[in-house]
mmCIF file of C-alpha atoms in Angstrom:
data_model
loop_
_atom_site.group_PDB
_atom_site.id
_atom_site.type_symbol
_atom_site.label_atom_id
_atom_site.label_comp_id
_atom_site.label_asym_id
_atom_site.label_seq_id
_atom_site.Cartn_x
_atom_site.Cartn_y
_atom_site.Cartn_z
ATOM 1 C CA MET A 82 47.961 -20.136 -44.819
ATOM 2 C CA THR A 83 49.740 -22.047 -47.608
ATOM 3 C CA GLU A 84 48.586 -25.546 -48.553
ATOM 4 C CA ASP A 85 51.199 -27.530 -46.815
ATOM 5 C CA ARG A 86 51.132 -25.258 -43.871
ATOM 6 C CA GLY A 87 54.908 -25.014 -44.061
ATOM 7 C CA GLU A 88 55.384 -21.199 -44.491
ATOM 8 C CA THR A 89 54.201 -18.839 -41.704
ATOM 9 C CA PRO A 90 52.077 -15.809 -43.200
ATOM 10 C CA PRO A 91 53.020 -12.558 -42.166
ATOM 11 C CA ASP A 92 51.520 -11.214 -38.937
ATOM 12 C CA SER A 93 51.460 -7.751 -37.024
ATOM 13 C CA VAL A 94 54.077 -8.702 -34.610
ATOM 14 C CA GLY A 95 56.555 -9.927 -37.438
ATOM 15 C CA THR A 96 56.124 -6.599 -39.223
ATOM 16 C CA ASP A 97 56.452 -4.400 -36.257
ATOM 17 C CA LEU A 98 59.210 -6.177 -34.201
ATOM 18 C CA PRO A 99 62.204 -4.939 -36.246
ATOM 19 C CA GLN A 100 61.227 -1.078 -35.305
ATOM 20 C CA TRP A 101 60.258 -1.685 -31.944
ATOM 21 C CA ILE A 102 63.123 -3.850 -31.017
ATOM 22 C CA GLY A 103 65.336 -1.308 -32.297
ATOM 23 C CA GLN A 104 64.162 1.214 -29.361
ATOM 24 C CA MET A 105 64.049 -1.169 -26.766
ATOM 25 C CA PRO A 106 66.860 -1.377 -24.157
ATOM 26 C CA THR A 107 69.847 -3.418 -24.854
ATOM 27 C CA GLY A 108 69.693 -7.120 -23.902
ATOM 28 C CA VAL A 109 65.977 -7.497 -25.057
ATOM 29 C CA ASP A 110 65.614 -10.987 -26.493
ATOM 30 C CA PRO A 111 63.446 -10.312 -29.603
ATOM 31 C CA GLY A 112 62.326 -13.849 -29.706
ATOM 32 C CA VAL A 113 60.938 -13.576 -26.153
ATOM 33 C CA GLU A 114 59.418 -10.058 -26.902
ATOM 34 C CA ALA A 115 57.968 -11.488 -30.030
ATOM 35 C CA ALA A 116 56.311 -14.534 -28.233
ATOM 36 C CA ARG A 117 54.992 -12.240 -25.645
ATOM 37 C CA GLN A 118 53.372 -9.869 -27.881
ATOM 38 C CA ARG A 119 51.814 -12.569 -30.000
ATOM 39 C CA ILE A 120 50.259 -14.170 -27.000
ATOM 40 C CA GLY A 121 48.918 -10.798 -25.705
ATOM 41 C CA ARG A 122 47.604 -9.984 -29.404
ATOM 42 C CA ILE A 123 45.857 -13.491 -29.929
ATOM 43 C CA ALA A 124 44.324 -13.240 -26.350
ATOM 44 C CA ARG A 125 42.750 -9.959 -27.230
ATOM 45 C CA LEU A 126 41.545 -11.163 -30.661
ATOM 46 C CA PHE A 127 39.755 -14.132 -29.165
ATOM 47 C CA GLU A 128 37.445 -11.675 -27.533
ATOM 48 C CA HIS A 129 35.998 -11.184 -31.100
ATOM 49 C CA ILE A 130 35.088 -14.766 -31.135
ATOM 50 C CA LEU A 131 33.420 -14.416 -27.752
ATOM 51 C CA GLU A 132 31.496 -11.275 -29.110
ATOM 52 C CA ARG A 133 30.209 -12.933 -31.971
ATOM 53 C CA ALA A 134 28.854 -15.886 -30.219
ATOM 54 C CA ALA A 135 27.284 -13.706 -27.773
ATOM 55 C CA GLY A 136 25.834 -11.549 -30.072
ATOM 56 C CA ARG A 137 24.146 -14.369 -32.051
ATOM 57 C CA GLU A 138 22.441 -15.112 -28.809
ATOM 58 C CA SER A 139 21.561 -11.378 -28.181
ATOM 59 C CA ILE A 140 23.626 -11.432 -24.979
ATOM 60 C CA THR A 141 26.646 -9.710 -23.765
ATOM 61 C CA VAL A 142 30.087 -11.258 -23.169
ATOM 62 C CA GLY A 143 29.559 -10.511 -19.566
ATOM 63 C CA ASP A 144 26.133 -12.050 -19.415
ATOM 64 C CA TRP A 145 27.573 -15.089 -20.930
ATOM 65 C CA ALA A 146 30.574 -15.209 -18.298
ATOM 66 C CA ALA A 147 27.714 -15.279 -15.663
ATOM 67 C CA LEU A 148 25.879 -17.950 -17.309
ATOM 68 C CA SER A 149 29.090 -19.993 -17.685
ATOM 69 C CA VAL A 150 29.837 -19.560 -14.036
ATOM 70 C CA LEU A 151 26.345 -21.026 -13.127
ATOM 71 C CA GLN A 152 26.734 -23.825 -15.808
ATOM 72 C CA ARG A 153 30.331 -24.773 -14.411
ATOM 73 C CA SER A 154 28.873 -25.175 -10.800
ATOM 74 C CA GLY A 155 27.221 -28.171 -11.786
ATOM 75 C CA PRO A 156 23.625 -29.234 -10.774
ATOM 76 C CA PRO A 157 21.643 -27.368 -9.559
ATOM 77 C CA TYR A 158 23.403 -24.495 -11.374
ATOM 78 C CA GLU A 159 23.003 -21.888 -8.746
ATOM 79 C CA ARG A 160 25.201 -19.287 -6.953
ATOM 80 C CA THR A 161 24.579 -16.478 -4.571
ATOM 81 C CA PRO A 162 25.238 -13.042 -5.804
ATOM 82 C CA LYS A 163 28.647 -12.961 -3.625
ATOM 83 C CA GLN A 164 29.763 -16.055 -5.500
ATOM 84 C CA LEU A 165 29.114 -14.683 -8.835
ATOM 85 C CA ALA A 166 30.822 -11.284 -8.096
ATOM 86 C CA ASP A 167 34.053 -13.213 -6.793
ATOM 87 C CA ALA A 168 34.089 -15.649 -9.868
ATOM 88 C CA LEU A 169 33.660 -12.795 -12.352
ATOM 89 C CA GLY A 170 35.720 -10.226 -10.321
ATOM 90 C CA LEU A 171 33.087 -7.682 -10.532
ATOM 91 C CA THR A 172 31.462 -5.445 -7.618
ATOM 92 C CA SER A 173 28.171 -6.503 -5.940
ATOM 93 C CA GLY A 174 26.313 -3.628 -7.634
ATOM 94 C CA THR A 175 27.388 -4.722 -11.144
ATOM 95 C CA VAL A 176 26.343 -8.326 -10.555
ATOM 96 C CA SER A 177 23.041 -7.240 -9.109
ATOM 97 C CA VAL A 178 22.382 -5.523 -12.491
ATOM 98 C CA ARG A 179 23.535 -8.398 -14.350
ATOM 99 C CA ILE A 180 21.293 -10.660 -12.335
ATOM 100 C CA ASP A 181 18.287 -8.362 -12.860
ATOM 101 C CA ARG A 182 18.940 -8.417 -16.678
ATOM 102 C CA LEU A 183 19.282 -12.203 -16.861
ATOM 103 C CA THR A 184 16.214 -12.739 -14.757
ATOM 104 C CA ARG A 185 14.184 -10.472 -16.858
ATOM 105 C CA SER A 186 15.454 -12.352 -20.203
ATOM 106 C CA GLY A 187 14.387 -15.724 -18.390
ATOM 107 C CA LEU A 188 17.841 -17.123 -18.253
ATOM 108 C CA VAL A 189 18.086 -17.230 -14.522
ATOM 109 C CA GLU A 190 15.626 -17.293 -11.829
ATOM 110 C CA PRO A 191 15.843 -16.664 -7.727
ATOM 111 C CA VAL A 192 15.919 -19.593 -5.665
ATOM 112 C CA PRO A 193 14.056 -19.525 -2.352
ATOM 113 C CA ALA A 194 16.612 -18.661 0.641
ATOM 114 C CA THR A 195 16.281 -17.627 4.307
ATOM 115 C CA ASP A 196 18.595 -14.720 3.779
ATOM 116 C CA GLY A 197 17.201 -12.383 0.852
ATOM 117 C CA ARG A 198 20.381 -10.389 0.700
ATOM 118 C CA SER A 199 22.258 -13.477 -0.736
ATOM 119 C CA ARG A 200 19.547 -15.027 -2.491
ATOM 120 C CA PRO A 201 21.060 -17.478 -4.922
ATOM 121 C CA VAL A 202 19.987 -17.655 -8.570
ATOM 122 C CA ARG A 203 19.926 -20.525 -10.868
ATOM 123 C CA LEU A 204 20.106 -21.241 -14.535
ATOM 124 C CA THR A 205 16.791 -21.724 -16.267
ATOM 125 C CA GLU A 206 16.492 -24.330 -18.815
ATOM 126 C CA GLU A 207 16.536 -21.493 -21.262
ATOM 127 C CA GLY A 208 19.657 -20.206 -19.570
ATOM 128 C CA ARG A 209 21.359 -23.468 -20.171
ATOM 129 C CA ARG A 210 19.996 -23.712 -23.833
ATOM 130 C CA LEU A 211 21.287 -20.406 -24.645
ATOM 131 C CA TRP A 212 24.689 -20.982 -22.867
ATOM 132 C CA SER A 213 25.018 -24.413 -24.661
ATOM 133 C CA ALA A 214 24.351 -22.676 -28.067
ATOM 134 C CA ALA A 215 26.641 -19.723 -27.720
ATOM 135 C CA THR A 216 29.466 -22.326 -26.304
ATOM 136 C CA ALA A 217 29.123 -24.470 -29.320
ATOM 137 C CA GLN A 218 29.415 -21.549 -31.736
ATOM 138 C CA ARG A 219 32.413 -20.279 -30.039
ATOM 139 C CA THR A 220 34.159 -23.827 -30.074
ATOM 140 C CA LEU A 221 33.260 -24.440 -33.855
ATOM 141 C CA GLU A 222 34.452 -20.863 -34.639
ATOM 142 C CA GLU A 223 37.802 -21.732 -32.759
ATOM 143 C CA GLN A 224 38.400 -24.864 -34.393
ATOM 144 C CA ARG A 225 37.783 -23.407 -37.732
ATOM 145 C CA LEU A 226 40.476 -20.751 -36.971
ATOM 146 C CA PHE A 227 42.640 -23.172 -35.553
ATOM 147 C CA GLY A 228 42.355 -25.790 -38.272
ATOM 148 C CA GLY A 229 43.044 -22.837 -40.946
ATOM 149 C CA ALA A 230 46.504 -22.354 -39.271
ATOM 150 C CA LEU A 231 47.652 -25.337 -37.477
ATOM 151 C CA ASP A 232 47.322 -29.271 -38.074
ATOM 152 C CA PRO A 233 46.614 -31.379 -35.249
ATOM 153 C CA ASP A 234 50.185 -32.321 -34.702
ATOM 154 C CA GLN A 235 50.905 -28.472 -34.300
ATOM 155 C CA VAL A 236 48.125 -27.897 -32.178
ATOM 156 C CA ASP A 237 49.512 -30.818 -29.830
ATOM 157 C CA ARG A 238 52.899 -28.999 -29.996
ATOM 158 C CA LEU A 239 51.651 -25.525 -29.277
ATOM 159 C CA ASN A 240 49.656 -27.045 -26.228
ATOM 160 C CA SER A 241 52.906 -28.588 -25.004
ATOM 161 C CA LEU A 242 54.761 -25.312 -25.375
ATOM 162 C CA LEU A 243 51.987 -23.184 -23.767
ATOM 163 C CA GLY A 244 51.760 -25.619 -20.919
ATOM 164 C CA ALA A 245 55.419 -25.493 -20.267
ATOM 165 C CA LEU A 246 55.373 -21.627 -20.359
ATOM 166 C CA LEU A 247 52.080 -21.358 -18.202
ATOM 167 C CA SER A 248 53.577 -23.796 -15.802
ATOM 168 C CA ARG A 249 56.650 -21.651 -15.329
ATOM 169 C CA LEU A 250 54.739 -18.512 -14.815
ATOM 170 C CA GLU A 251 52.332 -19.972 -12.483
ATOM 171 C CA GLU A 252 55.528 -21.144 -10.277
ATOM 172 C CA GLU A 253 56.617 -17.389 -10.246
ATOM 173 C CA PHE A 254 53.491 -15.782 -9.772
ATOM 174 C CA GLY A 255 50.835 -18.325 -8.585
ATOM 175 C CA PRO A 256 47.898 -19.991 -10.166
ATOM 176 C CA ALA A 257 46.342 -17.923 -13.231
ATOM 177 C CA PRO A 258 42.692 -17.371 -12.949
ATOM 178 C CA ARG A 259 40.796 -20.328 -14.029
ATOM 179 C CA HIS A 260 38.331 -18.430 -16.186
ATOM 180 C CA ASP A 261 38.322 -15.404 -18.280
ATOM 181 C CA ARG A 262 36.748 -12.260 -16.795
ATOM 182 C CA PRO A 263 34.874 -9.964 -18.822
ATOM 183 C CA ARG A 264 36.380 -6.654 -19.661
ATOM 184 C CA PRO A 265 34.627 -3.732 -17.827
ATOM 185 C CA GLY A 266 31.491 -2.586 -19.543
ATOM 186 C CA SER A 267 31.078 -6.256 -21.455
#
């Protein structure tokens, strides 16, 4: 970024757009196509931030997502396997494997329950500490990247514009999922 943040540096969408717009059907709005492509690429690149922060704590992005569901649930930070599966968009088998791994790592612990099949798990103190450390790393990295590209007023304008777009999309398609779901294999 330039010192005054006035010039926009080249990006991959700007480089690719002229070639692929020429191949698109008549009537495609280049501005809308470019914005859609940029939003998608940015979302995919944000995965790198999650992977870095998770890797520094020796967990997978999927493990972090499970810890996040538990942390967001509030005290006592517990959920049943079915609730975790629903929140993460995973099968019960995948969640079972994830719970076993997190239990062996001391990040979650089983909670006594009358029905052993849906025995809740809760975050341990170590799980909460690790979740907090990974989340702090993620947010610092995001702040650094945003700060290197946009000033605070631009971030405010970006949020306003994205909010308007999200509102329109949710009006059309219903509410977006509240939280990221890890990619298969994460």
